[in-house]
GROMACS .gro file of C-alpha atoms in nm:
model
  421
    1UNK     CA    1   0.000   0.000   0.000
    2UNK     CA    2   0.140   0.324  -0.092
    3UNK     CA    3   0.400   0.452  -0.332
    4UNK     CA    4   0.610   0.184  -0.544
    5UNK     CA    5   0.961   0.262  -0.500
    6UNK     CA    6   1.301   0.095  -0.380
    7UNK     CA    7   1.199   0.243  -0.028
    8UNK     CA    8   0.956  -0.039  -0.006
    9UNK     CA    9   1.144  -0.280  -0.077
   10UNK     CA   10   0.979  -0.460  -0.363
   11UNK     CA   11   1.272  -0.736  -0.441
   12UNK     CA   12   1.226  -0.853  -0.098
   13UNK     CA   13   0.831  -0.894  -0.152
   14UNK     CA   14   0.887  -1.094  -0.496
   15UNK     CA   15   1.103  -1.345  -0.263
   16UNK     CA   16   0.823  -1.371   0.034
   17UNK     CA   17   0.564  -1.394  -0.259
   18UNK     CA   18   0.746  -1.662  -0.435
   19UNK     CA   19   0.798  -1.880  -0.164
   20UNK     CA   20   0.440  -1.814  -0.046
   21UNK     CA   21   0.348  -1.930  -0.375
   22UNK     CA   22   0.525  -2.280  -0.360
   23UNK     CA   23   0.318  -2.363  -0.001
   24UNK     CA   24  -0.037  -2.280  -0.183
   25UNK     CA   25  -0.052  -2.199  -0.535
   26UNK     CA   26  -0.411  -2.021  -0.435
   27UNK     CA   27  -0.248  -1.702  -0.250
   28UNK     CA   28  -0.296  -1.418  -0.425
   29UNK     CA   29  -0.113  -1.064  -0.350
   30UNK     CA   30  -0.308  -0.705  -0.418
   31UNK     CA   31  -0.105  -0.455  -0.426
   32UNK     CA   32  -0.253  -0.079  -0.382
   33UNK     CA   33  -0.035   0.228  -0.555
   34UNK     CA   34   0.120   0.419  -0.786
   35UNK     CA   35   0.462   0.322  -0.926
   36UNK     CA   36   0.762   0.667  -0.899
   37UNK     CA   37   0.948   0.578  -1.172
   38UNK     CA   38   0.946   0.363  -1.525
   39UNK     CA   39   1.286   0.194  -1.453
   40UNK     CA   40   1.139   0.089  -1.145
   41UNK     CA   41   0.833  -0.032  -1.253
   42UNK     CA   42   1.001  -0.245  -1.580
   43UNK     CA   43   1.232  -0.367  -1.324
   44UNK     CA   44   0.910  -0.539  -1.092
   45UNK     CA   45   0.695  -0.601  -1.376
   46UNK     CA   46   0.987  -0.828  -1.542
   47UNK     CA   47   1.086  -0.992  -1.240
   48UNK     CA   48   0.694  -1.099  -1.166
   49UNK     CA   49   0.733  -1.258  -1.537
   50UNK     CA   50   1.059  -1.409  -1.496
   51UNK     CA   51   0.922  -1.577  -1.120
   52UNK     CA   52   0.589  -1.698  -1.313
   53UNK     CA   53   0.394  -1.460  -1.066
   54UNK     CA   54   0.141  -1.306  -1.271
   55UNK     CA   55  -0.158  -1.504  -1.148
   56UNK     CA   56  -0.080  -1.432  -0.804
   57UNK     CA   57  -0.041  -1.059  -0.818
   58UNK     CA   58  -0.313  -0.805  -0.839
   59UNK     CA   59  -0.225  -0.421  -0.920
   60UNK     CA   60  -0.486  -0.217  -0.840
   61UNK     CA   61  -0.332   0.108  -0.900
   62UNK     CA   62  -0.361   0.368  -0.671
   63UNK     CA   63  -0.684   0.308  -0.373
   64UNK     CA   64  -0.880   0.591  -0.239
   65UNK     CA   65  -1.083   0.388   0.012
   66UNK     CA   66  -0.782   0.205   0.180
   67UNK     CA   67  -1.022   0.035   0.492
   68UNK     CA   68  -1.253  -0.094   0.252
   69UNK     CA   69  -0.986  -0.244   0.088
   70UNK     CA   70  -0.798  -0.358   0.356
   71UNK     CA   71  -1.091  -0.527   0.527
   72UNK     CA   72  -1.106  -0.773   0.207
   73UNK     CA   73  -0.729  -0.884   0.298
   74UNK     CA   74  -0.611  -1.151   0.539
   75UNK     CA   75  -0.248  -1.023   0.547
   76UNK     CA   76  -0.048  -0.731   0.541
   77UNK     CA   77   0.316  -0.760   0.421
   78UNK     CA   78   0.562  -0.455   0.463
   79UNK     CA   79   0.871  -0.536   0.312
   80UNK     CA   80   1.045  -0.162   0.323
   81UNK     CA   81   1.413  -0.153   0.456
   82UNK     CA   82   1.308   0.159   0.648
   83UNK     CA   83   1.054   0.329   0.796
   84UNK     CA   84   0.914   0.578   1.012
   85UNK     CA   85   0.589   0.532   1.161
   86UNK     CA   86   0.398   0.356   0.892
   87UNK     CA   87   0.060   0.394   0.806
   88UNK     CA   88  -0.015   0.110   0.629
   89UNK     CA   89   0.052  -0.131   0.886
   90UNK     CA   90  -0.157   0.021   1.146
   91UNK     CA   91  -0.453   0.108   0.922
   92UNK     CA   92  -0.423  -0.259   0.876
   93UNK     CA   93  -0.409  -0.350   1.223
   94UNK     CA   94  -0.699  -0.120   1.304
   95UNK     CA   95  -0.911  -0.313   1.023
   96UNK     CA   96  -0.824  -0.665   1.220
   97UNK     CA   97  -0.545  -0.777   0.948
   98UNK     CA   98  -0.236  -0.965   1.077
   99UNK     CA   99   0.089  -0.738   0.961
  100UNK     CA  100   0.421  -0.902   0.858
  101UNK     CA  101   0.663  -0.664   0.912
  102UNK     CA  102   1.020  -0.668   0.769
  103UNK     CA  103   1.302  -0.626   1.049
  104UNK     CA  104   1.353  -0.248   0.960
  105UNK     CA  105   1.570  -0.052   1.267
  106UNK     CA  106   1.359   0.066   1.507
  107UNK     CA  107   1.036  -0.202   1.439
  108UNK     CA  108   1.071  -0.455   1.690
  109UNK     CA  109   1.007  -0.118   1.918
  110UNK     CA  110   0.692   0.013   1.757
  111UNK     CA  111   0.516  -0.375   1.668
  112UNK     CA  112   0.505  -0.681   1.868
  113UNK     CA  113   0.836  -0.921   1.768
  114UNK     CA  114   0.603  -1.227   1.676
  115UNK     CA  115   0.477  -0.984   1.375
  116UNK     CA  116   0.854  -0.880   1.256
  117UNK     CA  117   1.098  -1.127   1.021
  118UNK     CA  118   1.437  -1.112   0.901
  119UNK     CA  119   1.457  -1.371   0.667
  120UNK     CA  120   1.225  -1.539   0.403
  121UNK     CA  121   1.236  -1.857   0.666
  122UNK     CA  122   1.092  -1.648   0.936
  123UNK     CA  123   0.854  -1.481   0.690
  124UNK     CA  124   0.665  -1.782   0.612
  125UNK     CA  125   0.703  -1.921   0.962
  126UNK     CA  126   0.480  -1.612   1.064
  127UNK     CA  127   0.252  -1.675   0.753
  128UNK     CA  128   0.187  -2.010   0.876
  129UNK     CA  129   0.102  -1.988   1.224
  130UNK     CA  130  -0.269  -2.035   1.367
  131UNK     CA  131  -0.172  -1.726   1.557
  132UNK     CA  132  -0.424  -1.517   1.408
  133UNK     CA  133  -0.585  -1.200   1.622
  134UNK     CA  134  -0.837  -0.966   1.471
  135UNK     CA  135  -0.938  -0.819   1.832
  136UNK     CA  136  -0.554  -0.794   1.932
  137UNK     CA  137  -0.439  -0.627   1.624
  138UNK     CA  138  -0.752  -0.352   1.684
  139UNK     CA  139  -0.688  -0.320   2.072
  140UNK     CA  140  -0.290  -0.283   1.972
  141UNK     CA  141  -0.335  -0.002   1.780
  142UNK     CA  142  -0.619   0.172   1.995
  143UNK     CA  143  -0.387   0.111   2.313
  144UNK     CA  144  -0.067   0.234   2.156
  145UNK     CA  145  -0.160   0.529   1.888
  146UNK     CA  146  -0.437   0.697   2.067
  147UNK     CA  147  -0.394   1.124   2.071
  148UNK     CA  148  -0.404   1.093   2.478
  149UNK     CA  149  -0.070   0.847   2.468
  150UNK     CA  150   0.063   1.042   2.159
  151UNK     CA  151   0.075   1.380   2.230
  152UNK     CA  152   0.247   1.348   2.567
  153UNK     CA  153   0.461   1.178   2.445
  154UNK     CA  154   0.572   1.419   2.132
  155UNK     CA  155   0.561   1.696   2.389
  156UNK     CA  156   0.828   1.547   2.593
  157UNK     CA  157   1.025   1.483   2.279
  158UNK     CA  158   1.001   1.834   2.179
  159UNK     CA  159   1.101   1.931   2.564
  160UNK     CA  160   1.435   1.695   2.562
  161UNK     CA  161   1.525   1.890   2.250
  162UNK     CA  162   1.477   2.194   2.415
  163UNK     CA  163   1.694   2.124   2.695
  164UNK     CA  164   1.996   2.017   2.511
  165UNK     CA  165   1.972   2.368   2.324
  166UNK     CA  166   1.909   2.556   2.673
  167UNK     CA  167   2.254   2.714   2.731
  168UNK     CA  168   2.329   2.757   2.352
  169UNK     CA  169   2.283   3.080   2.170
  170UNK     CA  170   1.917   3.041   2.022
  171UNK     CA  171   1.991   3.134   1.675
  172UNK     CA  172   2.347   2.903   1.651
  173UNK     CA  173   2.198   2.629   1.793
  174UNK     CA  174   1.888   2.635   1.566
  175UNK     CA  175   2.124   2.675   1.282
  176UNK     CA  176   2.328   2.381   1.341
  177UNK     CA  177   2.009   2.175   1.415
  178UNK     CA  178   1.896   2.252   1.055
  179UNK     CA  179   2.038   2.214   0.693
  180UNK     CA  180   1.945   2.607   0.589
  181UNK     CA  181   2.083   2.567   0.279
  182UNK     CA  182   1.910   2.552  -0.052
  183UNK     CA  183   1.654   2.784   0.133
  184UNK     CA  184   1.776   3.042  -0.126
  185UNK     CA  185   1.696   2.981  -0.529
  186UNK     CA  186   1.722   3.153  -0.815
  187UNK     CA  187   1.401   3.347  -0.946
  188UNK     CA  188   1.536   3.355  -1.286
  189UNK     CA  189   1.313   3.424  -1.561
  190UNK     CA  190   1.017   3.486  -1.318
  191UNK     CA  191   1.062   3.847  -1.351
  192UNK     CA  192   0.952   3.873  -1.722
  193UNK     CA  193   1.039   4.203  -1.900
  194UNK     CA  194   1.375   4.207  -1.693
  195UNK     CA  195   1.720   4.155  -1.850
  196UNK     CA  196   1.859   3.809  -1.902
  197UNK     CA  197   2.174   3.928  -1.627
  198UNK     CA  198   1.898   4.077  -1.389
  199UNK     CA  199   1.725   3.767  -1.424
  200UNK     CA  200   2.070   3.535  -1.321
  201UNK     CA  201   2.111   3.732  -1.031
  202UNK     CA  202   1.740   3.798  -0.874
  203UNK     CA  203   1.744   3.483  -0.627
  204UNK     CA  204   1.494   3.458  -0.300
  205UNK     CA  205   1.564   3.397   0.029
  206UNK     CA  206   1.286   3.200   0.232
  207UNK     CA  207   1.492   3.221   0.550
  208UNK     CA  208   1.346   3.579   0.705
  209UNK     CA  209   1.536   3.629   1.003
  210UNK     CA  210   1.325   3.660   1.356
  211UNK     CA  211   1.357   3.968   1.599
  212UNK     CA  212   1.616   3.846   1.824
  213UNK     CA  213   1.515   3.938   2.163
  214UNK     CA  214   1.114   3.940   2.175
  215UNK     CA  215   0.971   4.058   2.535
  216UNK     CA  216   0.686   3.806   2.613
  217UNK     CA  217   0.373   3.948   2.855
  218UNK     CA  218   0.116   3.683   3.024
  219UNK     CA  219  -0.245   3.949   2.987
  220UNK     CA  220  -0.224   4.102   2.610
  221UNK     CA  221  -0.535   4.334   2.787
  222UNK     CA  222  -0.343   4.437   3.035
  223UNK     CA  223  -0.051   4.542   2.824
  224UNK     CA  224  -0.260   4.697   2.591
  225UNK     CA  225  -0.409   4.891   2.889
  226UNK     CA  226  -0.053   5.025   3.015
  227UNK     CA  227   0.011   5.137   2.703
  228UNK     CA  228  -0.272   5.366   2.637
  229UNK     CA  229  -0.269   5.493   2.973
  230UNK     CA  230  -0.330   5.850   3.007
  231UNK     CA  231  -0.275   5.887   2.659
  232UNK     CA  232  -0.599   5.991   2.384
  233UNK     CA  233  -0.684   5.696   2.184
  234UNK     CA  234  -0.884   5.515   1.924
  235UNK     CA  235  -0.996   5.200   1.984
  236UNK     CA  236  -1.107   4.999   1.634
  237UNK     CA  237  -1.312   4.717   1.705
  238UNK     CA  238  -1.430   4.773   1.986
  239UNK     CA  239  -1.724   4.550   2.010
  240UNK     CA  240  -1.653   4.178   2.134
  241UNK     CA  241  -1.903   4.035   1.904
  242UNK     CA  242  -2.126   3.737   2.087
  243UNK     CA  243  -1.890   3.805   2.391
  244UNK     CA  244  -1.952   4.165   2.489
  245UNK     CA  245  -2.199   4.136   2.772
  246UNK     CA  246  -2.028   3.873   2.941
  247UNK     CA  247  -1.723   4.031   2.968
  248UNK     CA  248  -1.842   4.314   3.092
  249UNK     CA  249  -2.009   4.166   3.352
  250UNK     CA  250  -1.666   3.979   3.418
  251UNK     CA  251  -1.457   4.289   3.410
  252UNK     CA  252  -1.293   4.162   3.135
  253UNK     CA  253  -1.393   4.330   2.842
  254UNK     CA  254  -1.090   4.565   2.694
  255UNK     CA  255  -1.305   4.868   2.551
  256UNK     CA  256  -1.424   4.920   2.964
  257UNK     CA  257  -1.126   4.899   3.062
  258UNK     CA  258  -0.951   5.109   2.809
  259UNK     CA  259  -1.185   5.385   2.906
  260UNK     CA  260  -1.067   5.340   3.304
  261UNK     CA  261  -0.698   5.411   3.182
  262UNK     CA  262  -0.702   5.636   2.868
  263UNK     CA  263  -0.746   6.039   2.887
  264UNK     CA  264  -1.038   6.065   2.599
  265UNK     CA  265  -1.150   5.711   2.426
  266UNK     CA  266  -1.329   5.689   2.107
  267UNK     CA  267  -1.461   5.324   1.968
  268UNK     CA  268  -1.507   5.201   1.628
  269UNK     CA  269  -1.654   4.910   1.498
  270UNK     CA  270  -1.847   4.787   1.195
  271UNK     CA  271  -2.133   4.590   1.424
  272UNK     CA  272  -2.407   4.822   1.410
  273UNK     CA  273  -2.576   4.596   1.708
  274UNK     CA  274  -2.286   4.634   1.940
  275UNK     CA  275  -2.222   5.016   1.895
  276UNK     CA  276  -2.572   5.081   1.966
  277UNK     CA  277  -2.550   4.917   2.284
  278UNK     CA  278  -2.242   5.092   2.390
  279UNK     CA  279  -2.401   5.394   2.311
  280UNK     CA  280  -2.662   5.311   2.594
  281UNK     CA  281  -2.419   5.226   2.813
  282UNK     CA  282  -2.273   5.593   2.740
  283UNK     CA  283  -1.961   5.510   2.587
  284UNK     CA  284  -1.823   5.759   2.270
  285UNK     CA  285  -1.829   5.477   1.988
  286UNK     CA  286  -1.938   5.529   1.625
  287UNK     CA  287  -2.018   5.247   1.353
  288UNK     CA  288  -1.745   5.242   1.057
  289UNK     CA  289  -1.663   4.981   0.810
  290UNK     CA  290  -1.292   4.997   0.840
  291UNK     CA  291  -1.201   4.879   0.523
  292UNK     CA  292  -1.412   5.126   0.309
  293UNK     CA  293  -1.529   5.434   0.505
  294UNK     CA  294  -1.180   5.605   0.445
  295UNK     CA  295  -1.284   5.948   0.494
  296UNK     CA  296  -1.435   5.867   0.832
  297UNK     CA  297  -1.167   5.700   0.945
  298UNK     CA  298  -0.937   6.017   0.857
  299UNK     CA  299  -1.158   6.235   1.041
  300UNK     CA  300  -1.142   5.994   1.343
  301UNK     CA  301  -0.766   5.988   1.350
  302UNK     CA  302  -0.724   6.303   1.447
  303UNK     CA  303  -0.569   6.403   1.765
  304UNK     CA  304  -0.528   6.080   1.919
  305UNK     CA  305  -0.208   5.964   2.090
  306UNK     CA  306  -0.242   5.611   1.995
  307UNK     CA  307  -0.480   5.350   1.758
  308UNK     CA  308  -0.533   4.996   1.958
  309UNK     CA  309  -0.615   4.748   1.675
  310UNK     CA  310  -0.658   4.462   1.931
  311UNK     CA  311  -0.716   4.078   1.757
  312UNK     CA  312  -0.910   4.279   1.457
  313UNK     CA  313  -0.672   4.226   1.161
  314UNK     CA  314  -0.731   3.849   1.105
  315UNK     CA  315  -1.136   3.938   1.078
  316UNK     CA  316  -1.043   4.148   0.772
  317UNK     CA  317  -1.134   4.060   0.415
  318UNK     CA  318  -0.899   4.313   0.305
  319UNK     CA  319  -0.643   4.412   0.598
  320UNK     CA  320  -0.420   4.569   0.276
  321UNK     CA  321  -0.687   4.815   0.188
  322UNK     CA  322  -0.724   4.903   0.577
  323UNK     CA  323  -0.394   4.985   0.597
  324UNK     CA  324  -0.389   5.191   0.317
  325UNK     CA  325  -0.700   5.364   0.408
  326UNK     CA  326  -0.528   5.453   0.805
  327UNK     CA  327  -0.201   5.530   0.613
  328UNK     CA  328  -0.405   5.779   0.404
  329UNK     CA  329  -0.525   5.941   0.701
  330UNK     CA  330  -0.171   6.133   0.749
  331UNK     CA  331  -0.174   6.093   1.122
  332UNK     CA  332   0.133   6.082   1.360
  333UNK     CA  333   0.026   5.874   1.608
  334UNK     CA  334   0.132   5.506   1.762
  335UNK     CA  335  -0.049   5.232   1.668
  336UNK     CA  336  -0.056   4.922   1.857
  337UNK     CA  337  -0.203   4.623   1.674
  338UNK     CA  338  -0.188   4.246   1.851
  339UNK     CA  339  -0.340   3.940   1.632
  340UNK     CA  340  -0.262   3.534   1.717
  341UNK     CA  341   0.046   3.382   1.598
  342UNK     CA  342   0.013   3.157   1.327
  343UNK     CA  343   0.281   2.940   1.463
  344UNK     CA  344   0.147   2.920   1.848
  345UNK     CA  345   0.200   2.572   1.998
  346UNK     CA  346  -0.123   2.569   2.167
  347UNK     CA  347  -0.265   2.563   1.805
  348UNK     CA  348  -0.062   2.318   1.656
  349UNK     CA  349  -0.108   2.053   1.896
  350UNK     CA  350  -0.473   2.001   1.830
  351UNK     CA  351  -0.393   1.932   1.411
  352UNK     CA  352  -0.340   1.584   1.483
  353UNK     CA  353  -0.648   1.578   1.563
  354UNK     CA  354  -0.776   1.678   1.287
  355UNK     CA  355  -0.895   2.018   1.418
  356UNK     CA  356  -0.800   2.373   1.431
  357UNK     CA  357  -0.809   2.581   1.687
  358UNK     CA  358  -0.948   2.928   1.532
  359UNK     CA  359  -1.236   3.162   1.568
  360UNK     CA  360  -1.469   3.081   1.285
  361UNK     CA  361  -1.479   3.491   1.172
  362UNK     CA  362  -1.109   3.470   1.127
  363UNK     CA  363  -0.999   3.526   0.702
  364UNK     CA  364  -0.598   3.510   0.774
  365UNK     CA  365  -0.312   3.429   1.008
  366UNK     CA  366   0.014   3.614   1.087
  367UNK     CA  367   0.374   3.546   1.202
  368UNK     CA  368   0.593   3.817   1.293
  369UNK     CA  369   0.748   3.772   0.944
  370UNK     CA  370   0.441   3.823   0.769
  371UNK     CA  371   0.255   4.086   0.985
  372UNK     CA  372   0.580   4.274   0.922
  373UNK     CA  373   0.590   4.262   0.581
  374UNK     CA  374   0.242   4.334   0.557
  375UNK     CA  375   0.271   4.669   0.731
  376UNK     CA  376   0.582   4.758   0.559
  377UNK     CA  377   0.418   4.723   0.230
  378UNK     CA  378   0.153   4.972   0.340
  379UNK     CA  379   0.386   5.193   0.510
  380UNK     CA  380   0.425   5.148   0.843
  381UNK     CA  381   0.723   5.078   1.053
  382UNK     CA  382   0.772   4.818   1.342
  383UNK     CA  383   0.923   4.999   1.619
  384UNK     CA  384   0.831   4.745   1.908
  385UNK     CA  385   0.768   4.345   1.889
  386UNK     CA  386   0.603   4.135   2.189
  387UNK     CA  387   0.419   3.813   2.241
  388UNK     CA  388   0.184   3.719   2.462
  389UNK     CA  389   0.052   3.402   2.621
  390UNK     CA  390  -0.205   3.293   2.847
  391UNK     CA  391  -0.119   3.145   3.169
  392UNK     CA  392  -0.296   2.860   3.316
  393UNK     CA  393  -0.226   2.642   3.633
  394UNK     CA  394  -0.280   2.275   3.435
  395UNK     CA  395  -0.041   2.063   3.315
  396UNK     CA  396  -0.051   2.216   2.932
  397UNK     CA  397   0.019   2.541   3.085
  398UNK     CA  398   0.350   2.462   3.299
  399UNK     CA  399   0.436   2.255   2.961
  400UNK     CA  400   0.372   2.541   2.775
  401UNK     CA  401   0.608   2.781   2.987
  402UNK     CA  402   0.913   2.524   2.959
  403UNK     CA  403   0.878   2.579   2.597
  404UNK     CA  404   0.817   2.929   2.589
  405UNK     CA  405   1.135   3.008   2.802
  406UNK     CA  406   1.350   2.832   2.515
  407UNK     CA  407   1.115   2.924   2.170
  408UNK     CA  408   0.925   3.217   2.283
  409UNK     CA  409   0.803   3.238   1.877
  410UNK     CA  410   0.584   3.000   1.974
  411UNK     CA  411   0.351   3.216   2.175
  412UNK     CA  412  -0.039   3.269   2.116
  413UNK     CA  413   0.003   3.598   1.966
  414UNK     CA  414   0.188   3.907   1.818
  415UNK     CA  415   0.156   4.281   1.952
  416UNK     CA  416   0.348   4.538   1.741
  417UNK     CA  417   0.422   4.911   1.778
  418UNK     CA  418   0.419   5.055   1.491
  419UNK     CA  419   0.419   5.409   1.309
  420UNK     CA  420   0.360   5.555   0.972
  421UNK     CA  421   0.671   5.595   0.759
   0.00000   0.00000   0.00000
């Protein structure tokens, strides 16, 4: 099952086939995939000639629905000299099928040893046997690949790393742990209309080099709070949407307190609903669609000491044309914008599970690489980088901490300082 190549050891398969062969003419082998390369596939289709195999093998090409198939098989055979953690066995498994598993390094440590041979002897030894467990194979792979055993234990992995880096210089050390070249090509004749030396020597570089020393606060809120303290400010998008009323009733809701700390606050937001209930609750907040009503948002601008753009960019269709439309506005204020990091580890751990941890409003992620260059295109500075993070007394969160104090560019989110050019 899979891709045909040398990595799976096909010669080796021919011989356990063969010799299958000679103890009951009646086995047949189905093999599912695609073949990576025509010398490779001659090479197997000959030898299956040349060992009179052709009634005994099946090619079914490449399988979309691998447990249907699988649950018309008996066996499983991986014959691959190497491997990592493979798939096809333990789909297999899971579907009740016995494996028998080539002695590849590192597989007498992932499958039971009565499922792994070394030689074409031991092979059919297995083959034979009465030893046959559908319920076993299932309960080994539910008891031994589950996300709860899994994740701990990748965590720790990623941990023990960690600590053999800890009193190396973070940028050396992540060097030497990585081959960085060939990170840089040669754009060549991607730049049409250019000259055919211009085009030699345009190249791009996909390593963008990180800020090296990022401060890291534990309340984003209360940051943002600090900041704006005393100060005149504009706060755009202001209106928790679904949230609002709950965090105000919880103290928690950034807009009340912003208007605690700040000398004269202002709110905008494009949800009509929400603005209207601020405005009974007496606060000074307007409706504006951010990303059109450019002439509004000039007038708005004025005479503030700082714009808080707090977790509003991601919600953007268009956070270009925003940009453009608060560069426009010609003001000389700070702006402070904060948005989640597309690389947090808090998100990533739940894609093995098939999930992703995002609000279901939100158009676009940012790393500090690409927030950057955003804002640079549209003419705005960086003068200030910070993460944040959300404590939490658990487990996750003291795990999270560990790796925080070694990769803090794994954090839940990005606040910049910026200004216009």
């Amino acid at each position: 099952v899979g891709y045909l190549n040398a990595k799976k050891g096909i010669e080796l398969l021919l011989q356990c086939i063969n010799e299958a062969v000679k103890i009951d003419p009646a086995y047949c082998f189905h093999i599912a995939g695609e073949f990576q390369g025509e010398r490779f596939e001659h090479y197997t289709r000959h030898l299956v000639l040349e060992m009179d195999l052709e009634r005994n093998i099946v090619y079914h090409g490449w399988v979309k629905d691998i447990p249907a198939f699988l649950n018309d098989m008996n066996y499983i055979i991986s014959t691959s000299p190497w491997e990592g953690c493979p798939n096809n066995i333990i789909e297999a498994m899971a579907c009740g099928v016995k494996p028998l598993i080539h002695n590849w390094p590192g597989a007498s440590d992932i499958f039971p040893e009565n499922l792994i041979f070394s030689t074409i002897d031991e092979f059919i030894s297995i083959l034979k046997s009465s030893d046959y467990d559908s319920s076993m194979y299932r309960d080994y792979v539910s008891e031994n690949f589950n996300a709860e055993k899994q994740l701990p234990e990748i965590e720790r992995f990623i941990l023990s790393l960690l600590e053999k880096n800890d009193n190396a210089d973070q940028s050396k050390s992540f060097g030497s742990s990585l081959n960085l070249k060939g990170w840089q090509e040669k754009a060549g004749s991607r730049y049409s209309g250019s000259n055919e030396k211009q085009d030699e020597e345009e190249s791009v570089n996909y390593l963008q080099p990180l800020p090296p020393k990022v401060e890291i606060v534990d309340n984003r809120k209360a940051y943002t709070v600090d900041f704006c303290r005393g100060k005149k400010v504009l706060h755009i998008g202001c209106v928790d949407s679904g949230m609002m009323q709950k965090r105000i009733a919880e103290n928690n809701y950034l807009h009340h307190q912003l208007a605690g700390a700040a000398e004269r606050l202002i709110g905008i937001d494009i949800d009509s609903r929400g603005i209207k209930l601020l405005k009974e609750e007496g606060y000074d907040v307007e409706t504006v669609d951010i990303e059109t009503d450019k002439e509004k948002l000039a007038v708005l601008t004025k005479n503030v000491d700082i714009i808080v753009i707090p977790e509003v960019i991601e919600h953007l269709s268009n956070p270009g044309q925003f940009l453009d439309n608060l560069y426009s506005a010609r003001f000389d204020s700070d702006i402070l914008i904060s948005t989640p990091n597309s690389f947090s580890y808090r998100v990533a751990q739940y894609l093995s599970q098939g999930v992703e941890l995002v609000h279901p409003d939100h158009n676009c992620y940012f790393s500090l690489v690409t927030l950057k260059t955003l804002l640079n295109k549209h003419g705005f500075d960086i003068r200030r980088h910070l993460l944040y993070y959300w404590p939490s007394d658990n487990n996750f969160g003291r795990k999270y901490e560990q790796i925080l104090d070694r990769s803090p560019y794994l954090a839940e989110g990005i606040i910049v300082i910026a200004h216009r050019k």
